[in-house]
PDB file of C-alpha atoms in Angstrom:
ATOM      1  CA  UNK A 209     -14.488  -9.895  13.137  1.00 68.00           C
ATOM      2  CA  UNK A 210     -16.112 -10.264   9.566  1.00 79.00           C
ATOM      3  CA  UNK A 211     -13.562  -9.818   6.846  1.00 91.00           C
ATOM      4  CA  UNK A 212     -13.919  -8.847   2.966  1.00 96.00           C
ATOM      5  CA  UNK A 213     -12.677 -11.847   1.258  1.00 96.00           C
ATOM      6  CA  UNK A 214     -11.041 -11.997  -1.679  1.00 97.00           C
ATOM      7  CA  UNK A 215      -9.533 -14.872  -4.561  1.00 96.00           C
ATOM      8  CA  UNK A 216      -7.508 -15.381  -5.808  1.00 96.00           C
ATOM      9  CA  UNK A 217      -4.484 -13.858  -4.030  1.00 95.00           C
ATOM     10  CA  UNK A 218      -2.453 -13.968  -6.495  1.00 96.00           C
ATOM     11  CA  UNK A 219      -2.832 -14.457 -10.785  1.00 97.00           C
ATOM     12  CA  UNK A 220      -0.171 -14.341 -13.479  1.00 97.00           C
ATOM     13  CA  UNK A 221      -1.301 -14.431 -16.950  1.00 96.00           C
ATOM     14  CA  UNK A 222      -0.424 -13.780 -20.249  1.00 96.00           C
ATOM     15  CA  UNK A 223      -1.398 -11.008 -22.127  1.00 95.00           C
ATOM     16  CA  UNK A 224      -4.654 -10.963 -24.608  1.00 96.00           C
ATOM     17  CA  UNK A 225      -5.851 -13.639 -21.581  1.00 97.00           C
ATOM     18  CA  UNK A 226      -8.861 -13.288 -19.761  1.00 97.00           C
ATOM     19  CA  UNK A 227      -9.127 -12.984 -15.555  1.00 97.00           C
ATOM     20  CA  UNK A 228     -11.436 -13.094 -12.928  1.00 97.00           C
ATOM     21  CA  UNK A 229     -11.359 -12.190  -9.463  1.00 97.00           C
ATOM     22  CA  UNK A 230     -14.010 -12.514  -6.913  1.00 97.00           C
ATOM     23  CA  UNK A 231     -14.790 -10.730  -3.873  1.00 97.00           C
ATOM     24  CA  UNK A 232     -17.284 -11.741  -0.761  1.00 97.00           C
ATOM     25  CA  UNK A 233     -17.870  -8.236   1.187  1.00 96.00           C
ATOM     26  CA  UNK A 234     -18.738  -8.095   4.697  1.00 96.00           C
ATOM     27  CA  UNK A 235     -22.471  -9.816   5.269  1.00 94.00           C
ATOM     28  CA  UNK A 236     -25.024  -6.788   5.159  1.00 93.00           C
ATOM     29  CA  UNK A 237     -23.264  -4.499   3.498  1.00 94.00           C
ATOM     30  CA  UNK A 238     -24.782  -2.743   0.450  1.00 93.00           C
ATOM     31  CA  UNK A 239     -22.008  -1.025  -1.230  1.00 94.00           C
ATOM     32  CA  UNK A 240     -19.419  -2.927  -2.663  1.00 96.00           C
ATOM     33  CA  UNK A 241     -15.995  -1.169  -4.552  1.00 96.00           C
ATOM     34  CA  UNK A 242     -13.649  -2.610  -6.674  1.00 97.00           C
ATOM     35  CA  UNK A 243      -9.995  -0.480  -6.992  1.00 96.00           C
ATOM     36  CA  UNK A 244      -7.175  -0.484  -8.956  1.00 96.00           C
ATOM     37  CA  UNK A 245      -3.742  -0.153  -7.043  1.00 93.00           C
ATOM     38  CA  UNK A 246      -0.891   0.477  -8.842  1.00 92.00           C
ATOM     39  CA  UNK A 247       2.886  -0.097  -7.425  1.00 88.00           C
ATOM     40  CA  UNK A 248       3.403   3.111  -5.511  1.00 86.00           C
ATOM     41  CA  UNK A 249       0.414   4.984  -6.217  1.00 89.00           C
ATOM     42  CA  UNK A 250      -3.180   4.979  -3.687  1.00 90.00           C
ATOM     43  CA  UNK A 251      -6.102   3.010  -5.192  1.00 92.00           C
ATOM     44  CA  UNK A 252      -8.191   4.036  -7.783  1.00 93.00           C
ATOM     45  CA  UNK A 253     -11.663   3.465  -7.691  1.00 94.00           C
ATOM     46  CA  UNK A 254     -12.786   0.942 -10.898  1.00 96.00           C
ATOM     47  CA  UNK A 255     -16.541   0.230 -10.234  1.00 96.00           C
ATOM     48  CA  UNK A 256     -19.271   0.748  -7.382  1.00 95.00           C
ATOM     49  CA  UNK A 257     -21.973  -1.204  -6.816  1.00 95.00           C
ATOM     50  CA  UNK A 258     -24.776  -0.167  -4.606  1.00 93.00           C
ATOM     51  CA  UNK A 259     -27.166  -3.743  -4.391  1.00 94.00           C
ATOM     52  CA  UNK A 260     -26.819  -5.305  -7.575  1.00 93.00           C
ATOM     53  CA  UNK A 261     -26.865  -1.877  -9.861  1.00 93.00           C
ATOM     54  CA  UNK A 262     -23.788  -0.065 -10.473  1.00 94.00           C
ATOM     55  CA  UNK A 263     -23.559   3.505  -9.422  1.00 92.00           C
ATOM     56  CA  UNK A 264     -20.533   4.805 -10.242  1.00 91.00           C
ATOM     57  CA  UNK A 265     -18.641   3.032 -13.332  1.00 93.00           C
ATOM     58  CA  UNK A 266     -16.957   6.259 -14.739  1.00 91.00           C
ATOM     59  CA  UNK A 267     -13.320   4.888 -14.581  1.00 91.00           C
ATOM     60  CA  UNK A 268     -13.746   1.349 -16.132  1.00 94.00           C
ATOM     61  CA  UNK A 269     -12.381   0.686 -19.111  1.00 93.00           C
ATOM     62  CA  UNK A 270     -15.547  -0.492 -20.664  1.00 92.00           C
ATOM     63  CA  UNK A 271     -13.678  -1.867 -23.617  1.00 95.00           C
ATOM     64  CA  UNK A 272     -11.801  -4.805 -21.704  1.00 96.00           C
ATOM     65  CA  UNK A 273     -13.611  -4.643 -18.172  1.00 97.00           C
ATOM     66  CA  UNK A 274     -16.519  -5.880 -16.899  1.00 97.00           C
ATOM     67  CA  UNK A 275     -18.062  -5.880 -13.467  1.00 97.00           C
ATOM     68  CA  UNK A 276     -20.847  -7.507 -12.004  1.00 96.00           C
ATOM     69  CA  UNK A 277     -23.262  -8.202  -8.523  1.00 96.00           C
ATOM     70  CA  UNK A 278     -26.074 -10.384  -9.934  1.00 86.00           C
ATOM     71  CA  UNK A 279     -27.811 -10.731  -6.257  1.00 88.00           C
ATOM     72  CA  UNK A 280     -26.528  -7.756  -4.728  1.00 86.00           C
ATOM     73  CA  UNK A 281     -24.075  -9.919  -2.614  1.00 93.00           C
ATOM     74  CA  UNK A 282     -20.593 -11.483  -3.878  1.00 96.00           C
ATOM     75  CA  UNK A 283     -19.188  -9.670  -7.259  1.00 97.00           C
ATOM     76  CA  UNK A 284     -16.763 -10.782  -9.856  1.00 97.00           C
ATOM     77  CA  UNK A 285     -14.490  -8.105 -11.850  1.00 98.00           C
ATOM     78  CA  UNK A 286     -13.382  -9.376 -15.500  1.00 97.00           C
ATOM     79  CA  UNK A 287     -10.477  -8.594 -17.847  1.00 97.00           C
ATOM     80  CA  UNK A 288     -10.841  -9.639 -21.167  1.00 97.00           C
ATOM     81  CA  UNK A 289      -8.218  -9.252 -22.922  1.00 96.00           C
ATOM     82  CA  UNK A 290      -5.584  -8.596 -20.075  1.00 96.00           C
ATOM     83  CA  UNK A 291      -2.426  -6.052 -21.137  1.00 96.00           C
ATOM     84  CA  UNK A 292       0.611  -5.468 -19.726  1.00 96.00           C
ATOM     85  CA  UNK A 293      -0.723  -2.402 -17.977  1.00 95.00           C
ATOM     86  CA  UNK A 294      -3.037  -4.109 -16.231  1.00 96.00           C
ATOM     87  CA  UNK A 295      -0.442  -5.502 -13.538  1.00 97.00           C
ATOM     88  CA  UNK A 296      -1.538  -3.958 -10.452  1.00 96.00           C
ATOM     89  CA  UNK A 297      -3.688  -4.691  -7.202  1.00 94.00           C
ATOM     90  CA  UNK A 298      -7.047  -5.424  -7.543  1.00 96.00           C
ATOM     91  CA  UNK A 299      -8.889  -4.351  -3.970  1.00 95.00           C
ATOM     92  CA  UNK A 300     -12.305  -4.747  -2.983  1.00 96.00           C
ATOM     93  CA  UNK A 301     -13.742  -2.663  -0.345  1.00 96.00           C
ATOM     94  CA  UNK A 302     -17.434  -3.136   1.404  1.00 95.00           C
ATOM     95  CA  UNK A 303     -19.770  -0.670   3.036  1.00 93.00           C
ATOM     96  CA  UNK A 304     -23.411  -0.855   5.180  1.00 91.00           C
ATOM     97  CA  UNK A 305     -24.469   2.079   2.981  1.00 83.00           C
ATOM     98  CA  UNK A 306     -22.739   4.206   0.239  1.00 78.00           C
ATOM     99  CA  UNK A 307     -21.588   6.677   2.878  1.00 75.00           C
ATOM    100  CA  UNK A 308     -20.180   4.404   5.419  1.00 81.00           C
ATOM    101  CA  UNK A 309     -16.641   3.617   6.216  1.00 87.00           C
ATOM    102  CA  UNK A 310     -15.273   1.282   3.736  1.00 91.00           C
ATOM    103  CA  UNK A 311     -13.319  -2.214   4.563  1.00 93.00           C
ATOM    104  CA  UNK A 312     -10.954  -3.226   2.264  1.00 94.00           C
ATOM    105  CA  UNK A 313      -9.892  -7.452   1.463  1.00 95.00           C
ATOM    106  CA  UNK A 314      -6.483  -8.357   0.745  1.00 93.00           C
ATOM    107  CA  UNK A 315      -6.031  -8.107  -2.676  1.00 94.00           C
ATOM    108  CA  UNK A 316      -5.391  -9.838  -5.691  1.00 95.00           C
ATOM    109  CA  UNK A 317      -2.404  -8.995  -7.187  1.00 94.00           C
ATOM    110  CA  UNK A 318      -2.112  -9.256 -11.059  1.00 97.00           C
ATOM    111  CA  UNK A 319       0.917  -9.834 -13.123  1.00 97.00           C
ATOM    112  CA  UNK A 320       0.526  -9.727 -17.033  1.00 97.00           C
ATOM    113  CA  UNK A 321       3.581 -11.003 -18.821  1.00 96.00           C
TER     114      UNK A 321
ATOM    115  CA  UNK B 980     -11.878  18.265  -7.777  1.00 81.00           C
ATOM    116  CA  UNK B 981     -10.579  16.745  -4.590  1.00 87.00           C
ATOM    117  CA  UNK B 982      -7.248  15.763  -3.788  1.00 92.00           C
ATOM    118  CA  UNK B 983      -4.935  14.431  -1.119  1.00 95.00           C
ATOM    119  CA  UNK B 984      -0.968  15.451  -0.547  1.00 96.00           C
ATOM    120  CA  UNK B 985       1.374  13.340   1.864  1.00 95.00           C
ATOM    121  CA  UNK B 986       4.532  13.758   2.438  1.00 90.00           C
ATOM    122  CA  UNK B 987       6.910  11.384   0.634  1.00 86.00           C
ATOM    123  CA  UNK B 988       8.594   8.340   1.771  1.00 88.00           C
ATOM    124  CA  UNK B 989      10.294   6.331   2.934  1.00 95.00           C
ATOM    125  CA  UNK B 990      10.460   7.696   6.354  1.00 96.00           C
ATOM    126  CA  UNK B 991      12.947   5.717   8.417  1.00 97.00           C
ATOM    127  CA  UNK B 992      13.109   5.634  12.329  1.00 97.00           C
ATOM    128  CA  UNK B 993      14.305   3.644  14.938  1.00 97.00           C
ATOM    129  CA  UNK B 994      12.329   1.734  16.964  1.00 97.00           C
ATOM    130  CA  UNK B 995      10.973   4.263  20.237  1.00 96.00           C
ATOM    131  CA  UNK B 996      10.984   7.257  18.229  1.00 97.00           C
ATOM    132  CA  UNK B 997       8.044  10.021  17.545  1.00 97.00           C
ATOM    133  CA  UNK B 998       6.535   9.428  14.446  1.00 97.00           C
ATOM    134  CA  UNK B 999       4.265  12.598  12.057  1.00 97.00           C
ATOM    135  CA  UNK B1000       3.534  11.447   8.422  1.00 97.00           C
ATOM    136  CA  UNK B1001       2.197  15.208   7.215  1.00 97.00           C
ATOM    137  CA  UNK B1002      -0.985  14.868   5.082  1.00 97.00           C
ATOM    138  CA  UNK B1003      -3.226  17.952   3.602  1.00 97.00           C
ATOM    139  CA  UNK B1004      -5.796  18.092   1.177  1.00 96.00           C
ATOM    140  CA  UNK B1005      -8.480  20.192  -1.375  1.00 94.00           C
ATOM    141  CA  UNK B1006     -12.166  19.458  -0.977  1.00 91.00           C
ATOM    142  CA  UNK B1007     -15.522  21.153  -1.882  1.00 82.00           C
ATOM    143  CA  UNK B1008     -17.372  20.992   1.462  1.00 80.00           C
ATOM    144  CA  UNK B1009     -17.142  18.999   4.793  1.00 84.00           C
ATOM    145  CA  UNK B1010     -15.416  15.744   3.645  1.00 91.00           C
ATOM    146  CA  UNK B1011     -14.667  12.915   6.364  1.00 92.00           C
ATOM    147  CA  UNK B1012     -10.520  12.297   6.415  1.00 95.00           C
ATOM    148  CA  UNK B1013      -9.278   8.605   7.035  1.00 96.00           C
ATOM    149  CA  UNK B1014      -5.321   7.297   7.450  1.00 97.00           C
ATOM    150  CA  UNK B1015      -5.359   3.672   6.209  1.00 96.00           C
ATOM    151  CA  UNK B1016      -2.299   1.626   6.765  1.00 96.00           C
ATOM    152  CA  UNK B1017      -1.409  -1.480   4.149  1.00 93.00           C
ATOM    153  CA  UNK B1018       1.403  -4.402   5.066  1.00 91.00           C
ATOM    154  CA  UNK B1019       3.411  -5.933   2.663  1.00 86.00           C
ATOM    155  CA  UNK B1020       1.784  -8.106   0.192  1.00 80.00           C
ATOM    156  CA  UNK B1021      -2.120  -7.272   2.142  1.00 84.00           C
ATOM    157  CA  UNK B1022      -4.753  -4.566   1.473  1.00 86.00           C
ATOM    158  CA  UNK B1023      -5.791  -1.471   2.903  1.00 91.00           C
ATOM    159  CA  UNK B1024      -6.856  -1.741   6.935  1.00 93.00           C
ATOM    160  CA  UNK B1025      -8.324   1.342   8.042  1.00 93.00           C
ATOM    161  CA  UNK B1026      -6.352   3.093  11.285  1.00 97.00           C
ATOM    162  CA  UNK B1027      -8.383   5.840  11.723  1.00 97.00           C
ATOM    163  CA  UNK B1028     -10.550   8.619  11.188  1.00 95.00           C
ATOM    164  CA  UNK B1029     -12.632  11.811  11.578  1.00 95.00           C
ATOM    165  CA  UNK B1030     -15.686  13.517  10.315  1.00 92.00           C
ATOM    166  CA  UNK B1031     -15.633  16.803  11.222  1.00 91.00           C
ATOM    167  CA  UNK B1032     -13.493  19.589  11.959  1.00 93.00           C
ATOM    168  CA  UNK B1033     -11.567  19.351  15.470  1.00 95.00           C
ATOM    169  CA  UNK B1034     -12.184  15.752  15.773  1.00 96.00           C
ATOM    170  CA  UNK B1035      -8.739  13.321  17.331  1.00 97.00           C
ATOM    171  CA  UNK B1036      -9.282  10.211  15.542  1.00 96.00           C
ATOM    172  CA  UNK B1037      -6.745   7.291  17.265  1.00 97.00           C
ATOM    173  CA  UNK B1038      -6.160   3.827  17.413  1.00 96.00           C
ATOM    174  CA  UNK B1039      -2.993   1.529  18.250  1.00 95.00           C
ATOM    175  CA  UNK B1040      -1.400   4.727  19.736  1.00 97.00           C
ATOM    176  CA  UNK B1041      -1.483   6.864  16.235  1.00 98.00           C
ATOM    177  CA  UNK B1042      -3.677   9.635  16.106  1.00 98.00           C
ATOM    178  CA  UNK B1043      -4.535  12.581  14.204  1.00 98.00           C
ATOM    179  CA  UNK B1044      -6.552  15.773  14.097  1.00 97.00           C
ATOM    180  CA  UNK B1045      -8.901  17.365  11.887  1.00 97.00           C
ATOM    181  CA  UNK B1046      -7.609  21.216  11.480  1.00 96.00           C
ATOM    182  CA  UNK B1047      -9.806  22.642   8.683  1.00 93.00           C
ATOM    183  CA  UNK B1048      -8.000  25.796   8.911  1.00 93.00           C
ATOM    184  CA  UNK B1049      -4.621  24.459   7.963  1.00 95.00           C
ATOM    185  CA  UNK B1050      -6.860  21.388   5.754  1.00 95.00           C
ATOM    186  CA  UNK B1051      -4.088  19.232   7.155  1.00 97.00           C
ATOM    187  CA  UNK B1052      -4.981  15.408   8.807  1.00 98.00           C
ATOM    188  CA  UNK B1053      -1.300  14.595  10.065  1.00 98.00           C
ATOM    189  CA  UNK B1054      -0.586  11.242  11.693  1.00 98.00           C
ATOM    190  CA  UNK B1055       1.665  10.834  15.089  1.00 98.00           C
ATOM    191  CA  UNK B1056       2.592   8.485  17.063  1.00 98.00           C
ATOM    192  CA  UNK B1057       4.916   8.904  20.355  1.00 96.00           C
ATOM    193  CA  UNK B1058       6.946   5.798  20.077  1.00 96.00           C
ATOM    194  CA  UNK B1059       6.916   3.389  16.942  1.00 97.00           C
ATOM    195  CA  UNK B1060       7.653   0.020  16.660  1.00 97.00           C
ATOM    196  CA  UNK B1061       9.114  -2.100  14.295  1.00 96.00           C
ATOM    197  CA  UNK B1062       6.111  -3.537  13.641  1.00 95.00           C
ATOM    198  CA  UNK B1063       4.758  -0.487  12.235  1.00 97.00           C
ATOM    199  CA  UNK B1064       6.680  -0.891   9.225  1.00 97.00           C
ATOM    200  CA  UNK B1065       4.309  -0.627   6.470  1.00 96.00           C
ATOM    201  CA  UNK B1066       2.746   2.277   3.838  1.00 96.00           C
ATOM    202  CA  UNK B1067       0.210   4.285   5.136  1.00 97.00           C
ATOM    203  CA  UNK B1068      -2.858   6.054   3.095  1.00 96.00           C
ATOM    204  CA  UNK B1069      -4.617   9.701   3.603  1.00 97.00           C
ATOM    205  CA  UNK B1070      -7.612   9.327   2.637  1.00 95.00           C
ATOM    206  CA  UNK B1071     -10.791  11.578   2.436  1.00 94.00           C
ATOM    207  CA  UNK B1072     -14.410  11.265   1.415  1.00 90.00           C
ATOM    208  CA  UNK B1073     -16.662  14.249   0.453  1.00 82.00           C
ATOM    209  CA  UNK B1074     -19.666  15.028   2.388  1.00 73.00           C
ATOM    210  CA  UNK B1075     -23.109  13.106   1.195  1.00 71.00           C
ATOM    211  CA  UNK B1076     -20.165  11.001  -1.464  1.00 72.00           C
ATOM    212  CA  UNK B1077     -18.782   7.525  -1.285  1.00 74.00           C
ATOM    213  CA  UNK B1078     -15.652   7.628  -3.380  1.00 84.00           C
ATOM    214  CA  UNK B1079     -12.502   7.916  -1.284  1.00 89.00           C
ATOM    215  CA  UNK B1080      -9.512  10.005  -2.567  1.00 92.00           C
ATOM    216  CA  UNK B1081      -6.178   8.579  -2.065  1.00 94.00           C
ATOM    217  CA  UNK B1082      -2.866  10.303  -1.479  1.00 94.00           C
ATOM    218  CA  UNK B1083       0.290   8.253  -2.803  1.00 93.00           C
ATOM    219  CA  UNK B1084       1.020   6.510   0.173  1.00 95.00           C
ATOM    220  CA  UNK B1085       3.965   6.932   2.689  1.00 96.00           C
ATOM    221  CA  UNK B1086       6.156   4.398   3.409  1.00 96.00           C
ATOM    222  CA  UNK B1087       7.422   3.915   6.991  1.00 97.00           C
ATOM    223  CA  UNK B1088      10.963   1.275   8.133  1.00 97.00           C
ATOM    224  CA  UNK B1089      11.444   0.728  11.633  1.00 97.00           C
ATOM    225  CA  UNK B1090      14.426  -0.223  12.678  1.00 96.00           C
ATOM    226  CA  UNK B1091      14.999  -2.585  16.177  1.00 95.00           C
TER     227      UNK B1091
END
């Protein structure tokens, strides 16, 4: 069964660092999400991408995040500068179209120390 | 705006007994409901769902039932197993929309 894939699993960094984490969705999907999950909260949705152009980017902080799907396939979600708030799980989820049920990967989880 | 309510954890059992994690929710229009269920340390992996009112979504013995007159999506399962053990989402998407609205999460323990 084709899987979202996700890396790193895990990153600890430093604050005023920068991150990266990179997601593969499922082959043929269109839509790709990135969410924020917080210890003991649902995710949040960050960015969606439908292709290569993003669609929906109204909860990114714009001042420290960046997002991008330069061929409309794998995507990489940046941090730059990383702050303690910004521990959490990163998810990324995968759709055929923008309406379609989303899978999610397994996560990276951040730590910022 | 739409939202999503659970019930909150943890909800402990043992092992054999009947399990309903209540979930309701607000939403503008028809939206599609979805219970996703995470395991320690993984991401979300969806369980089940339903797009439209009176649907049974169900899978690995849980299911649950779209009542739009109650706007309630509650998960059961008869007998649980320890190997439920895990958090588990509400979730819903509006009609002709793509982002999915997340309750908090409710944790289940199974105990042998």
């Amino acid at each position: 069964e084709a899987e979202v894939a996700q890396s790193p699993r895990y990153k600890i960094t430093e604050k005023s660092q920068a991150v990266a984490f990179w997601c593969d969705p499922i082959s043929g999907h269109a839509t790709l999400y990135w969410y924020r999950q917080i210890l003991g909260q649902g995710p949040e949705l960050l960015v969606q991408f439908q292709d290569e152009s993003v669609v929906d980017d109204s909860q990114l902080p714009k001042d420290r995040f960046s997002a991008e799907r330069l061929k409309g396939v794998d995507s990489t979600l940046k941090i730059q500068p990383a702050e303690l708030g910004d521990s959490a799980m990163y998810l990324c989820a995968s759709s055929l179209e923008r309406t379609d049920t989303q899978y999610f990967g397994p996560g990276t989880r951040l730590t910022v120390l | 705006g739409n939202s999503v309510t659970q019930m909150e954890g943890p909800v402990t059992l043992s092992e054999e007994a009947f399990l309903t994690i209540n979930c309701t929710y607000t939403a503008t229009g028809y939206p599609s409901l979805f219970w996703y269920v995470q395991y320690p340390g993984e991401g979300l992996q969806l369980l089940l769902k339903a797009t439209k009112a009176d649907d049974k979504g169900s899978n690995k013995g849980f299911e649950a039932t779209y009542r739009k007159e109650t706007t309630s999506f509650h998960l059961e399962k008869g007998s649980v197993q320890v190997s439920d053990s895990a958090v588990y989402f509400c979730a819903l998407i509006n009609s002709g929309y793509s982002t999915l609205t997340f309750g908090k999460g409710t944790m289940l323990l199974v105990s042998p």
